[in-house]
Coordinates of C-alpha atoms and ligand atoms in Angstrom, one line a residue:
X14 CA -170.5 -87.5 142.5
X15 CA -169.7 -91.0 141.3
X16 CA -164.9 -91.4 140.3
X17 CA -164.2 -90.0 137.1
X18 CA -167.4 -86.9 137.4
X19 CA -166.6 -83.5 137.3
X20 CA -168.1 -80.1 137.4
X21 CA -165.6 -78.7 134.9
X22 CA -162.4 -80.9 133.0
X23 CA -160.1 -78.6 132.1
X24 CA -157.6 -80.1 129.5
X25 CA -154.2 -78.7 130.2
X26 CA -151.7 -77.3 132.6
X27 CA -150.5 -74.3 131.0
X28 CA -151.2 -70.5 132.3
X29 CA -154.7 -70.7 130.9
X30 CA -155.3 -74.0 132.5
X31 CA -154.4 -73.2 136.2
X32 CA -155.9 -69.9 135.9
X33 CA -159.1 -71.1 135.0
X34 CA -159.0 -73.6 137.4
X35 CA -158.2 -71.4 140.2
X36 CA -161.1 -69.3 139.5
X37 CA -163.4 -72.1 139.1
X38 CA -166.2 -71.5 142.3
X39 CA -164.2 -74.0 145.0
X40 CA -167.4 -75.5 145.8
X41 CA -167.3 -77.0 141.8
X42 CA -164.8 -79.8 141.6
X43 CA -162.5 -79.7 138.9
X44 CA -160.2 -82.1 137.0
X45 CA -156.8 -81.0 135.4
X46 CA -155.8 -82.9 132.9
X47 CA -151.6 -83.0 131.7
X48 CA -151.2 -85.7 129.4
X49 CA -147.6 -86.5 130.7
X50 CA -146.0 -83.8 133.7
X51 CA -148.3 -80.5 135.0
X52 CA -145.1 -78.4 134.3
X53 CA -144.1 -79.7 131.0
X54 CA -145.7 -76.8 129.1
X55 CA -145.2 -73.8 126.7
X56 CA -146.2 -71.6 129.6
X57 CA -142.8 -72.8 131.2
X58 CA -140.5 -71.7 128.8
X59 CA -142.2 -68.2 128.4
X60 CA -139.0 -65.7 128.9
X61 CA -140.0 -62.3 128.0
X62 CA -142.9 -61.5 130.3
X63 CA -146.5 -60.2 130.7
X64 CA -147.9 -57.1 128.6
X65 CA -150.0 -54.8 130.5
X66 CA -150.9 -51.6 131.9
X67 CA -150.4 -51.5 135.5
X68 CA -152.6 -48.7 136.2
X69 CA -155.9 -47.3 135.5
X70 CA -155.0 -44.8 132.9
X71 CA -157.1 -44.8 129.5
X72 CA -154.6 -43.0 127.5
X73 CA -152.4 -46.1 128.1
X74 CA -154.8 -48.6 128.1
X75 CA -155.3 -46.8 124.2
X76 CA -152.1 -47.4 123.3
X77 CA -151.4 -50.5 124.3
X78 CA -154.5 -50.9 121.8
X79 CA -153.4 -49.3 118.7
X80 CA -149.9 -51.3 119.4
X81 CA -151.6 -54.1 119.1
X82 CA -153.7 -53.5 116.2
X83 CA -151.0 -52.0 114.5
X84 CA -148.4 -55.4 115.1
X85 CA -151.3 -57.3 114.0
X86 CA -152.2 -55.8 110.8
X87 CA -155.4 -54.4 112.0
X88 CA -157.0 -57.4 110.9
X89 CA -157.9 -58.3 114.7
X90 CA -161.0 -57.5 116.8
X91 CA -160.5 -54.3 118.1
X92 CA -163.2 -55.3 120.9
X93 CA -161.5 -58.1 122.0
X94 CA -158.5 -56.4 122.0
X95 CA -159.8 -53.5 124.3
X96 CA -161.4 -56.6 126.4
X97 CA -158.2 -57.6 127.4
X98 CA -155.8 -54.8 127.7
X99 CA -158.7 -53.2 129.6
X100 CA -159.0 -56.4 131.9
X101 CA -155.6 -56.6 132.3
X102 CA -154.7 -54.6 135.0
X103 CA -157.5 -56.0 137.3
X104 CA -156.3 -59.7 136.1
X105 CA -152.9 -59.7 137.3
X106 CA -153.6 -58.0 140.3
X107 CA -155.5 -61.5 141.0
X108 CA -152.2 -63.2 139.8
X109 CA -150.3 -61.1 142.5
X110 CA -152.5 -62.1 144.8
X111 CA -152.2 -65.9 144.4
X112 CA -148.7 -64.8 145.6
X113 CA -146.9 -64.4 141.9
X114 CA -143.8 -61.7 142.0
X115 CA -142.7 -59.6 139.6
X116 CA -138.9 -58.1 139.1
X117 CA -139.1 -55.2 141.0
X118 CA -135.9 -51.8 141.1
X119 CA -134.5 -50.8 144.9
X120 CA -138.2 -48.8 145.4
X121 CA -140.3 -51.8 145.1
X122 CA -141.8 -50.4 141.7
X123 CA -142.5 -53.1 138.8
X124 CA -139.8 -53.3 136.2
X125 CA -141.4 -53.1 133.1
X126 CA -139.5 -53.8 130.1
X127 CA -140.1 -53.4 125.9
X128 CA -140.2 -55.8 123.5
X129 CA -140.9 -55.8 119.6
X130 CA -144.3 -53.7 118.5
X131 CA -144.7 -52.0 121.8
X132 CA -144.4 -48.4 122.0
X133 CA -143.2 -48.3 125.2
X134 CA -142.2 -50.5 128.1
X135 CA -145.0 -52.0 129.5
X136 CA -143.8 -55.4 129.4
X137 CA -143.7 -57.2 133.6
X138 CA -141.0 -59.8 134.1
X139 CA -140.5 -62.3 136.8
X140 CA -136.7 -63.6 137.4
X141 CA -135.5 -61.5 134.7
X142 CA -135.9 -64.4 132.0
X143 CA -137.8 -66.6 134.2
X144 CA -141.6 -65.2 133.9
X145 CA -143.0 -68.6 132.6
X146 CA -141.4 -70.6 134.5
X147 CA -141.9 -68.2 138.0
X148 CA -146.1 -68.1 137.4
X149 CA -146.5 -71.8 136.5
X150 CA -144.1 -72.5 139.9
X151 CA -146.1 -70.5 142.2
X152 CA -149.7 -71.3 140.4
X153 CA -148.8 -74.8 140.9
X154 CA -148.0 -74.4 144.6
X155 CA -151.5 -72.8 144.9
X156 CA -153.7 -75.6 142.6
X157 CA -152.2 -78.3 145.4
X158 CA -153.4 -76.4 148.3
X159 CA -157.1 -76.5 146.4
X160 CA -159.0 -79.4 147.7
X161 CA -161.7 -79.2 144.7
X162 CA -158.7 -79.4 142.0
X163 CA -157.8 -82.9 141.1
X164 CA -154.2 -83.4 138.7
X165 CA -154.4 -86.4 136.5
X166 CA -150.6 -86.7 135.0
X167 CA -149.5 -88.7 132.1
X168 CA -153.2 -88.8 130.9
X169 CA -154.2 -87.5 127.7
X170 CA -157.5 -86.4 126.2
X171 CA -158.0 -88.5 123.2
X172 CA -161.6 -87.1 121.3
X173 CA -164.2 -84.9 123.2
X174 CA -167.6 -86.7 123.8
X175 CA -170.7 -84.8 122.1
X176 CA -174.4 -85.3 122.7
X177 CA -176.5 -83.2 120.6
X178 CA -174.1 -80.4 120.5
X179 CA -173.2 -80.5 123.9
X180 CA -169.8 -81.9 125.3
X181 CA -170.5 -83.9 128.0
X182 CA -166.6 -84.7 128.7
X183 CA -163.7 -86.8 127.1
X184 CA -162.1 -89.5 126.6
X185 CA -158.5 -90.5 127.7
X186 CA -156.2 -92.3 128.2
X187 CA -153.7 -93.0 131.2
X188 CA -150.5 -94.5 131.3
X189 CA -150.9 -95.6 128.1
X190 CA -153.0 -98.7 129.0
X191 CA -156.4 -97.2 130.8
X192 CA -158.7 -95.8 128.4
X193 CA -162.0 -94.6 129.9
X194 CA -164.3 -90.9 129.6
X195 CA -164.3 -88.1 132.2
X196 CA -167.9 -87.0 132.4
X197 CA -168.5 -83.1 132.9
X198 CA -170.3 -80.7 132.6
X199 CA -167.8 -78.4 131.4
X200 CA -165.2 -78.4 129.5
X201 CA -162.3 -76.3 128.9
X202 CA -159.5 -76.8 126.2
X203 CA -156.5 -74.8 127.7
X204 CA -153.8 -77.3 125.3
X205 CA -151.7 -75.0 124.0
X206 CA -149.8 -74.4 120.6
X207 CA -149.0 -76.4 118.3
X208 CA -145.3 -76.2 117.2
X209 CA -144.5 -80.3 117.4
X210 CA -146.4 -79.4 113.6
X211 CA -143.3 -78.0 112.4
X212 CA -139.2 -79.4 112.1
X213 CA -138.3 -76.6 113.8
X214 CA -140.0 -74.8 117.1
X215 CA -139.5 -73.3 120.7
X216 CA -142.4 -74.8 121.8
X217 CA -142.1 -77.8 124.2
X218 CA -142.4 -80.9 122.2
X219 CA -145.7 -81.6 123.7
X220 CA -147.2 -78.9 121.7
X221 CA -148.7 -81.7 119.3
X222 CA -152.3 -79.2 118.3
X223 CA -153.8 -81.9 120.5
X224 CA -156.8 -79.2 121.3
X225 CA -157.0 -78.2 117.5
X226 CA -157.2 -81.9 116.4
X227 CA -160.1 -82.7 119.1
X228 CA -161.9 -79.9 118.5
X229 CA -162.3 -80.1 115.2
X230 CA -163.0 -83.8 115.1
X231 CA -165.7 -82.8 117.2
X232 CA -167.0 -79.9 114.6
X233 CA -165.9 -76.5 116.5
X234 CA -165.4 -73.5 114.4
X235 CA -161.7 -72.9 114.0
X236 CA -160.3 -69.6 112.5
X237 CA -157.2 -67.8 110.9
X238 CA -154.8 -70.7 111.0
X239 CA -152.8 -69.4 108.2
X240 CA -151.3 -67.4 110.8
X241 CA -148.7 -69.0 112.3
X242 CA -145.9 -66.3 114.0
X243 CA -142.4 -67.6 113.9
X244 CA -140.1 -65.8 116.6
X245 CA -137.0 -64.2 115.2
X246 CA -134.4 -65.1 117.3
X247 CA -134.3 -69.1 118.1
X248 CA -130.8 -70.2 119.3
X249 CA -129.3 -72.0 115.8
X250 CA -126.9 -74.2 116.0
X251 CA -125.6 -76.5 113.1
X252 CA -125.2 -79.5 115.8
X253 CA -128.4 -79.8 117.2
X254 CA -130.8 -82.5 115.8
X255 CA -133.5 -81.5 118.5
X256 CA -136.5 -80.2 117.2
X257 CA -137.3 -77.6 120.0
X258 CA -134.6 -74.6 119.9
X259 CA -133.8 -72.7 122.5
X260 CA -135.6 -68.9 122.7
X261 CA -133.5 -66.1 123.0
X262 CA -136.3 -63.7 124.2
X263 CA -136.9 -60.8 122.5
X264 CA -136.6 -58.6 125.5
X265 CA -132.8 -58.9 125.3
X266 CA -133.4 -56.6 121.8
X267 CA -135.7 -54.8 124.3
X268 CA -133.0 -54.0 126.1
X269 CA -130.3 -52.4 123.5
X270 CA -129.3 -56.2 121.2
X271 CA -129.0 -55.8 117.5
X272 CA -129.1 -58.0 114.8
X273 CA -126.2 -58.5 112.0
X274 CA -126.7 -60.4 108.9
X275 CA -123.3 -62.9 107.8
X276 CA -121.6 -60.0 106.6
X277 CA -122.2 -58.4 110.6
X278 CA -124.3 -55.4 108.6
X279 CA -127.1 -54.3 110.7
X280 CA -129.6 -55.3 108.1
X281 CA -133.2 -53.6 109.9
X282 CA -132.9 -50.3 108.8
X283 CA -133.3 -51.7 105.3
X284 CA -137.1 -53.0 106.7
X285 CA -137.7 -51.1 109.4
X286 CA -135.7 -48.0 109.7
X287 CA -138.1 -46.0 112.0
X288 CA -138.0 -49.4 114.5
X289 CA -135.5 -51.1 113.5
X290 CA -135.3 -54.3 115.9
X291 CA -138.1 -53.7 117.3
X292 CA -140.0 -54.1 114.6
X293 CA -143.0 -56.8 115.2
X294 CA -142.1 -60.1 114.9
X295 CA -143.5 -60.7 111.5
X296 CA -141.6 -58.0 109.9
X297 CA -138.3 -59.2 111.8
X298 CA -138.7 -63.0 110.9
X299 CA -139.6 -61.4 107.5
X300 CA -136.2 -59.6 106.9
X301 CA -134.0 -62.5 108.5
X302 CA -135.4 -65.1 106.1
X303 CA -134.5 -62.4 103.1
X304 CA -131.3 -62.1 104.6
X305 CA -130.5 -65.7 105.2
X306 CA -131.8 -66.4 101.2
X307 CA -129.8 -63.4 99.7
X308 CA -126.3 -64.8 101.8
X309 CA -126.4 -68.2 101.4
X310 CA -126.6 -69.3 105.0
X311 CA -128.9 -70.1 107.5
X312 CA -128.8 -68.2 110.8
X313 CA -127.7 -64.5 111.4
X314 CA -126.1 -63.1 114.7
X315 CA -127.5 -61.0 118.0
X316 CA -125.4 -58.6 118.3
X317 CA -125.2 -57.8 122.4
X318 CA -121.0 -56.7 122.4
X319 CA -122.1 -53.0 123.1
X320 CA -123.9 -54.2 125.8
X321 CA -122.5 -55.1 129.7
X322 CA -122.1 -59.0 129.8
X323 CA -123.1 -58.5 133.6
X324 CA -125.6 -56.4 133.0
X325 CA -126.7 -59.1 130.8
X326 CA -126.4 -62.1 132.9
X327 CA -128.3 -60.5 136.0
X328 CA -131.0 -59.4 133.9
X329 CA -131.0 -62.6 131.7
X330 CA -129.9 -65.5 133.6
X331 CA -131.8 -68.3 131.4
X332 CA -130.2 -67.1 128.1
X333 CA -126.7 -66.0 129.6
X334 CA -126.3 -69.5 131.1
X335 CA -127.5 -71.6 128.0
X336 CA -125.7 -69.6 125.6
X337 CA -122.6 -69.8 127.9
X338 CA -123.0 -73.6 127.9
X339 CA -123.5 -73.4 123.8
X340 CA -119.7 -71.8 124.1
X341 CA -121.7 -67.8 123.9
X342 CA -121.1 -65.4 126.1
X343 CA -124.1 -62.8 126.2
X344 CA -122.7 -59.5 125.9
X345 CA -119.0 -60.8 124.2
X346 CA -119.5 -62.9 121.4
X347 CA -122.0 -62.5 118.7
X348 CA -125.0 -65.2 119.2
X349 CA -126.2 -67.2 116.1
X350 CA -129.9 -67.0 115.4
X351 CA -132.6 -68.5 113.4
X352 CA -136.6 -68.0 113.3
X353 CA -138.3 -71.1 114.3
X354 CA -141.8 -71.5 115.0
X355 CA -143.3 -69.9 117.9
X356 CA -147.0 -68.8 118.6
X357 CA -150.4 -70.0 116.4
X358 CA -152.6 -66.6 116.2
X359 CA -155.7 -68.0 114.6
X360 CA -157.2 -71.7 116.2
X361 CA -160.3 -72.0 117.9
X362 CA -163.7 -69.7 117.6
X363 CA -164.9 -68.1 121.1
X364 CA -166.6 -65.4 122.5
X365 CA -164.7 -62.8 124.9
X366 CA -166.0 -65.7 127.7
X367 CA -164.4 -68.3 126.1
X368 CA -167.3 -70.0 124.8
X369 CA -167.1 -72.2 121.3
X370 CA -170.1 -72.8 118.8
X371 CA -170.4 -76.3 120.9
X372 CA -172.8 -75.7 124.5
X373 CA -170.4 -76.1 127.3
X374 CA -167.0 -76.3 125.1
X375 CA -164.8 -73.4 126.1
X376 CA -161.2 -72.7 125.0
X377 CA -158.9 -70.1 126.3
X378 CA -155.0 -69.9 125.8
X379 CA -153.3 -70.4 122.6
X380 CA -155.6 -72.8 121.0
X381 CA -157.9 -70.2 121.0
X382 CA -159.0 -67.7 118.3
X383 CA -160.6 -65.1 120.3
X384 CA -160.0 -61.9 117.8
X385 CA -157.2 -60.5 120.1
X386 CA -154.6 -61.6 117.6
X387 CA -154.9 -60.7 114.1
X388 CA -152.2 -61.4 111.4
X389 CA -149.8 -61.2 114.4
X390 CA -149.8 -61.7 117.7
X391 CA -147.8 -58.4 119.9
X392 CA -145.3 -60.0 122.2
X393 CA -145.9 -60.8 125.4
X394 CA -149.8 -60.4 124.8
X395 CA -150.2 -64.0 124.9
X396 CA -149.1 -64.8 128.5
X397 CA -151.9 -61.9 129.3
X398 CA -154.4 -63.8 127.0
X399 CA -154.2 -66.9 128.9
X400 CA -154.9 -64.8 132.1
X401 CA -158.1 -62.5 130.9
X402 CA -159.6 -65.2 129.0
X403 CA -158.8 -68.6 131.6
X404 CA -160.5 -66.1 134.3
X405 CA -163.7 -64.6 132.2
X406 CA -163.8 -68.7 130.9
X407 CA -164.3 -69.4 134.7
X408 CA -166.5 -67.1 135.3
X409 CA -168.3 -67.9 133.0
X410 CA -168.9 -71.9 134.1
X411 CA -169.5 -70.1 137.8
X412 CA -172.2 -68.4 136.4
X413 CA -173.9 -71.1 134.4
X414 CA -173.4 -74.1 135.8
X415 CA -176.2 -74.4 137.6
X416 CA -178.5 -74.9 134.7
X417 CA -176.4 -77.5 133.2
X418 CA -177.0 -81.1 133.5
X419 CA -174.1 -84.0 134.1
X420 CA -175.1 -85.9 130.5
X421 CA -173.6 -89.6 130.8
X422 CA -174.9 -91.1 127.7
X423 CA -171.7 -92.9 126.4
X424 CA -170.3 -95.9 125.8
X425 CA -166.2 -96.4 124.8
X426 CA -165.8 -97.9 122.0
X427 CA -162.8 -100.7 122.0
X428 CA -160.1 -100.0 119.8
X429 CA -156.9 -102.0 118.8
X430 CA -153.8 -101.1 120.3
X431 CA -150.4 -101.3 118.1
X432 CA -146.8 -100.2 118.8
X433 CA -146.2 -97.9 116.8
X434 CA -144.0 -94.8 117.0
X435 CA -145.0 -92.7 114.0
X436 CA -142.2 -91.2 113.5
X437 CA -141.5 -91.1 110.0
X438 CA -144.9 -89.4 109.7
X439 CA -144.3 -87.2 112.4
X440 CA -140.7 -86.2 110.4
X441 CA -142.6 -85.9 106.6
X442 CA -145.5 -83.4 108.5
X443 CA -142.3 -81.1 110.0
X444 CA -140.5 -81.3 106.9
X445 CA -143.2 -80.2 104.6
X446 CA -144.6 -77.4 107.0
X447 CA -141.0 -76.3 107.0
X448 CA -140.5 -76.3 103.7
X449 CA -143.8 -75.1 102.1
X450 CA -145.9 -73.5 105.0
X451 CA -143.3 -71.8 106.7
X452 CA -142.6 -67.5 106.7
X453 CA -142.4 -67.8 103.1
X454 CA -145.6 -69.6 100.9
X455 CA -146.4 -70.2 97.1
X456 CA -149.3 -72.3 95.8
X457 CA -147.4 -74.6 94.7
X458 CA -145.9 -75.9 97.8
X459 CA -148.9 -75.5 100.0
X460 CA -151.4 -77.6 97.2
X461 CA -148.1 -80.1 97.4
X462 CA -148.5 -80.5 101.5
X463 CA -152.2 -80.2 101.3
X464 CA -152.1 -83.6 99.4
X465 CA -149.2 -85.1 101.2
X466 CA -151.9 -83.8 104.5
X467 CA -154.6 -85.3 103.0
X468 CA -153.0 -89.0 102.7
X469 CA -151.7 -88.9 105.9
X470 CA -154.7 -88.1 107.4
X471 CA -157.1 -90.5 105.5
X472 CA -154.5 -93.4 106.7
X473 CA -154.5 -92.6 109.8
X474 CA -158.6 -92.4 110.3
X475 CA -158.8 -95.7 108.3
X476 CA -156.5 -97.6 110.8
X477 CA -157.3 -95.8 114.3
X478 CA -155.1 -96.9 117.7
X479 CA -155.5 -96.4 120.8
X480 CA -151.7 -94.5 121.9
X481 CA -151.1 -91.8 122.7
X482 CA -148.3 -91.0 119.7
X483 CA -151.4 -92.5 117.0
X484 CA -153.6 -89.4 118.5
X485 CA -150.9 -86.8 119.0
X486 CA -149.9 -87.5 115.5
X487 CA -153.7 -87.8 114.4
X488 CA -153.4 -83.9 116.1
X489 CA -150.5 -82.9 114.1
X490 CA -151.8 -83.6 110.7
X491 CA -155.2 -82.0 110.9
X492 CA -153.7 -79.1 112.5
X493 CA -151.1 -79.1 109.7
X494 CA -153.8 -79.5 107.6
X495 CA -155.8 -76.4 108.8
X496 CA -153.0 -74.5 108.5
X497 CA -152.3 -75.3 104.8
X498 CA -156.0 -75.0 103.8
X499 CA -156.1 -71.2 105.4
X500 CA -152.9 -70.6 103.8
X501 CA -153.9 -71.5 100.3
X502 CA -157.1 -69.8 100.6
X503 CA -155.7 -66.9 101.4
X504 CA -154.0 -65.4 98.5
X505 CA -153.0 -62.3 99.4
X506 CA -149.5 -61.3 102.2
X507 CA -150.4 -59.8 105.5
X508 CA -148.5 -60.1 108.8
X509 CA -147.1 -63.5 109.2
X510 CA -148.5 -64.6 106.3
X511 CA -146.5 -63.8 103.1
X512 CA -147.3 -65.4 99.9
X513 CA -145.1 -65.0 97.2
X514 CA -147.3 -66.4 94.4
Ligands
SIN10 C1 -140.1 -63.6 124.0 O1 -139.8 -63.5 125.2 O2 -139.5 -63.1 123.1 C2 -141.3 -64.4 123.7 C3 -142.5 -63.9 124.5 C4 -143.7 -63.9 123.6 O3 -143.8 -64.8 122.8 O4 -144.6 -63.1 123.8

């Protein structure tokens, strides 16, 4: 196989990414794409855990079901969500055995813990806080040991090469200066979310919808973008100009945390009385928003002073230490917090093996749509997501690949090559998400950002160049775009979505 050939291109290092990769047949070589560092990924900062039923028993496999149907307004698939809680036991087993550990108590039994939506605690954890960051360590440490895995860093997929509806591989473009295509003969888009889209976002500022953008330039079906969740309980801080904020997860409420509005009033029962804080996200981000608008201000406070503060800093080390360095102590002072953009629960169309409306185009992860999240996404389902679907897409190229053929019929085109930074585009697309496509909607601002969307987008496709910040911020307007267009189509609130006219 001649340099720059694969068997399978998966685009991404996240949890979906590496866990397709290590299921890929080892006789198939495999390219891993991370357009700057393998570990600078959403996956990384995941805090609260993995949801799943760590047994065989159907009455729990059922509820962890109806949870999720319920959190998600029963607008998802209920046979893809029975796919993966069912498949979710037998998946992380596999983790385990690629030498990933979970928290454990003195008996050696798995910690679960509970997070918003769930009905009980069924949620694993790794390092207390650390779960992301624990898996994509130890994953990482396997993929190196893998002779048929090959990590190109600082390399970024620019636009997925299509012959007759098939994708035959990629383009990209390394270290900014080498722009040539990756031939395979499948592809996997494993990219992640897209929260760069928004002023305001825990995501990792990679998180440009690169995926999205590519795979609709290249005509893939793409689903339910409207829904967009935005996690409850971001670190706010008046002083911080970053973009990213910092995740309080929402397994400290899990554990016992309340929330106060400015006037220290614990504000749920007024939303949620039967579950108060542990209401779904939706509903949460939801009530703090009303909050917020009816006080004047802009954050509202975790409330964890009932609570031991060493209690708290054994069994949250991430947040304890970043909120001590912020001046909070977990457990003594009341935290400020703020929704910010979190998690995209529509994104692209596939089948429960990962397969798009293109021939060997896959997708698993969060650029997926793959019906298991409806008008919500249940916390700690997506880390279990990346797992069921990056294996059962592997599979699935295992299976198939022999009757595919390596397709090479491409030539690059040249393109010219400016220095531009594109930031003040990159600002206007985050401030008009923010303000008009954000928890709360109207017509009016989402027609107003559809056209703002619309110019950007036409300027940029007039005047193409070959960066990387031209076609992460290419990504960012068509996904923005997407986003809009679901949201002003759909007129009516449900789950994250909430239209007030
Ligand atoms: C959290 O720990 O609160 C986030 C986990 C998730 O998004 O499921």
């Amino acid at each position: 196989m001649a340099k720059n050939e694969y068997d399978v291109l998966i685009i991404g290092t996240g949890l979906a990414g590496l866990f397709a990769a290590l299921n890929v047949d080892p006789n198939l070589k495999v390219c891993l794409l991370s357009k700057t560092a393998v570990k600078s990924t959403n996956s990384m900062l995941a805090q609260g855990g993995i949801a799943c039923e760590y047994n065989d028993d159907k009455s729990l496999h059922q509820k962890h079901v109806d949870d999720t149907m319920r959190a998600e307004s029963y607008i998802n698939d209920e046979k893809a969500v029975r796919f993966l809680v069912e498949n979710a036991f037998e998946t992380v087993k596999k983790l385990i055995e690629l030498g990933v550990r979970f928290d454990i108590d003195k008996h050696g039994e798995f910690l679960f813990t509970r997070e918003g939506g769930h009905s009980t605690k069924r949620i694993l954890h790794s390092g207390g806080d650390a779960t992301g960051s624990n898996v994509i360590e130890d994953l990482n440490t396997v993929v190196r040991t893998r002779n048929n895995i090959k990590i190109h860093e600082n390399t970024m997929a620019l636009d997925l090469i299509k012959v007759n509806n098939k994708v035959i591989g990629a383009t990209v473009l390394e270290n900014e200066d080498k722009h040539y295509p990756i031939f395979a003969k499948k592809t996997i888009i494993a990219t992640g979310g897209i929260g760069s889209v928004y002023g305001s976002t825990t995501n990792d500022l990679n998180a440009t919808g690169d995926g999205i953008g590519m795979a609709y330039r290249a005509g893939a079906l793409i689903k339910n973008m409207e829904f967009v969740q935005f996690h409850p309980t971001a670190l706010y801080s008046e002083y911080v100009t970053s973009r990213q904020r910092f995740l309080i997860t929402e397994a400290v409420r899990g554990e016992g945390a309340y929330l106060l509005n400015i006037e220290k009033e614990r504000f749920m029962k007024k939303y949620d009385p039967e579950r108060m804080e542990l209401a779904p996200r939706d509903i949460v981000s939801q009530a703090i928003y009303r909050e917020m608008y009816d006080t004047w201000t802009d954050h509202v406070y975790l409330d964890t002073t009932h609570m031991d503060p060493k209690y708290l800093e054994k069994r949250f080390p991430t947040v304890f230490e970043y909120c001590k360095k912020q001046g909070y102590i977990l457990g003594l002072d009341l935290i400020p917090v703020a929704p910010a953009e979190h998690f995209l629960c529509g994104g692209i169309q596939t089948d429960l093996s990962g397969r798009t409306n293109i021939d060997n185009l896959y997708v698993a992860g969060e650029s997926a749509y793959t019906g298991v999240h409806g008008a919500n996404r249940l916390a700690s389902n997506s880390l279990l997501e990346c797992l069921v679907f990056g294996y059962y897409s592997a599979k699935d190229i295992n299976e198939t690949i022999s009757e595919t053929e390596y397709i090479h019929d491409f030539h690059i085109k040249e393109l010219p090559n400016y220095n531009y930074n594109y930031k003040p585009i990159r600002k206007k697309i985050g401030d008009y998400m923010d303000e008009h496509v954000s928890i709360v909607r109207n017509e009016q601002g989402l027609s107003l950002t559809k056209n703002v969307l619309d110019d950007i987008e036409k300027n940029l496709v007039k005047y193409p160049n070959l960066t990387k910040y031209y076609y992460e911020t290419l990504n960012m307007a068509q996904t923005a775009k997407l986003i809009t267009c679901s949201a002003l189509e759909r007129k009516e609130s449900i789950g994250c979505h909430l239209r007030i006219n």
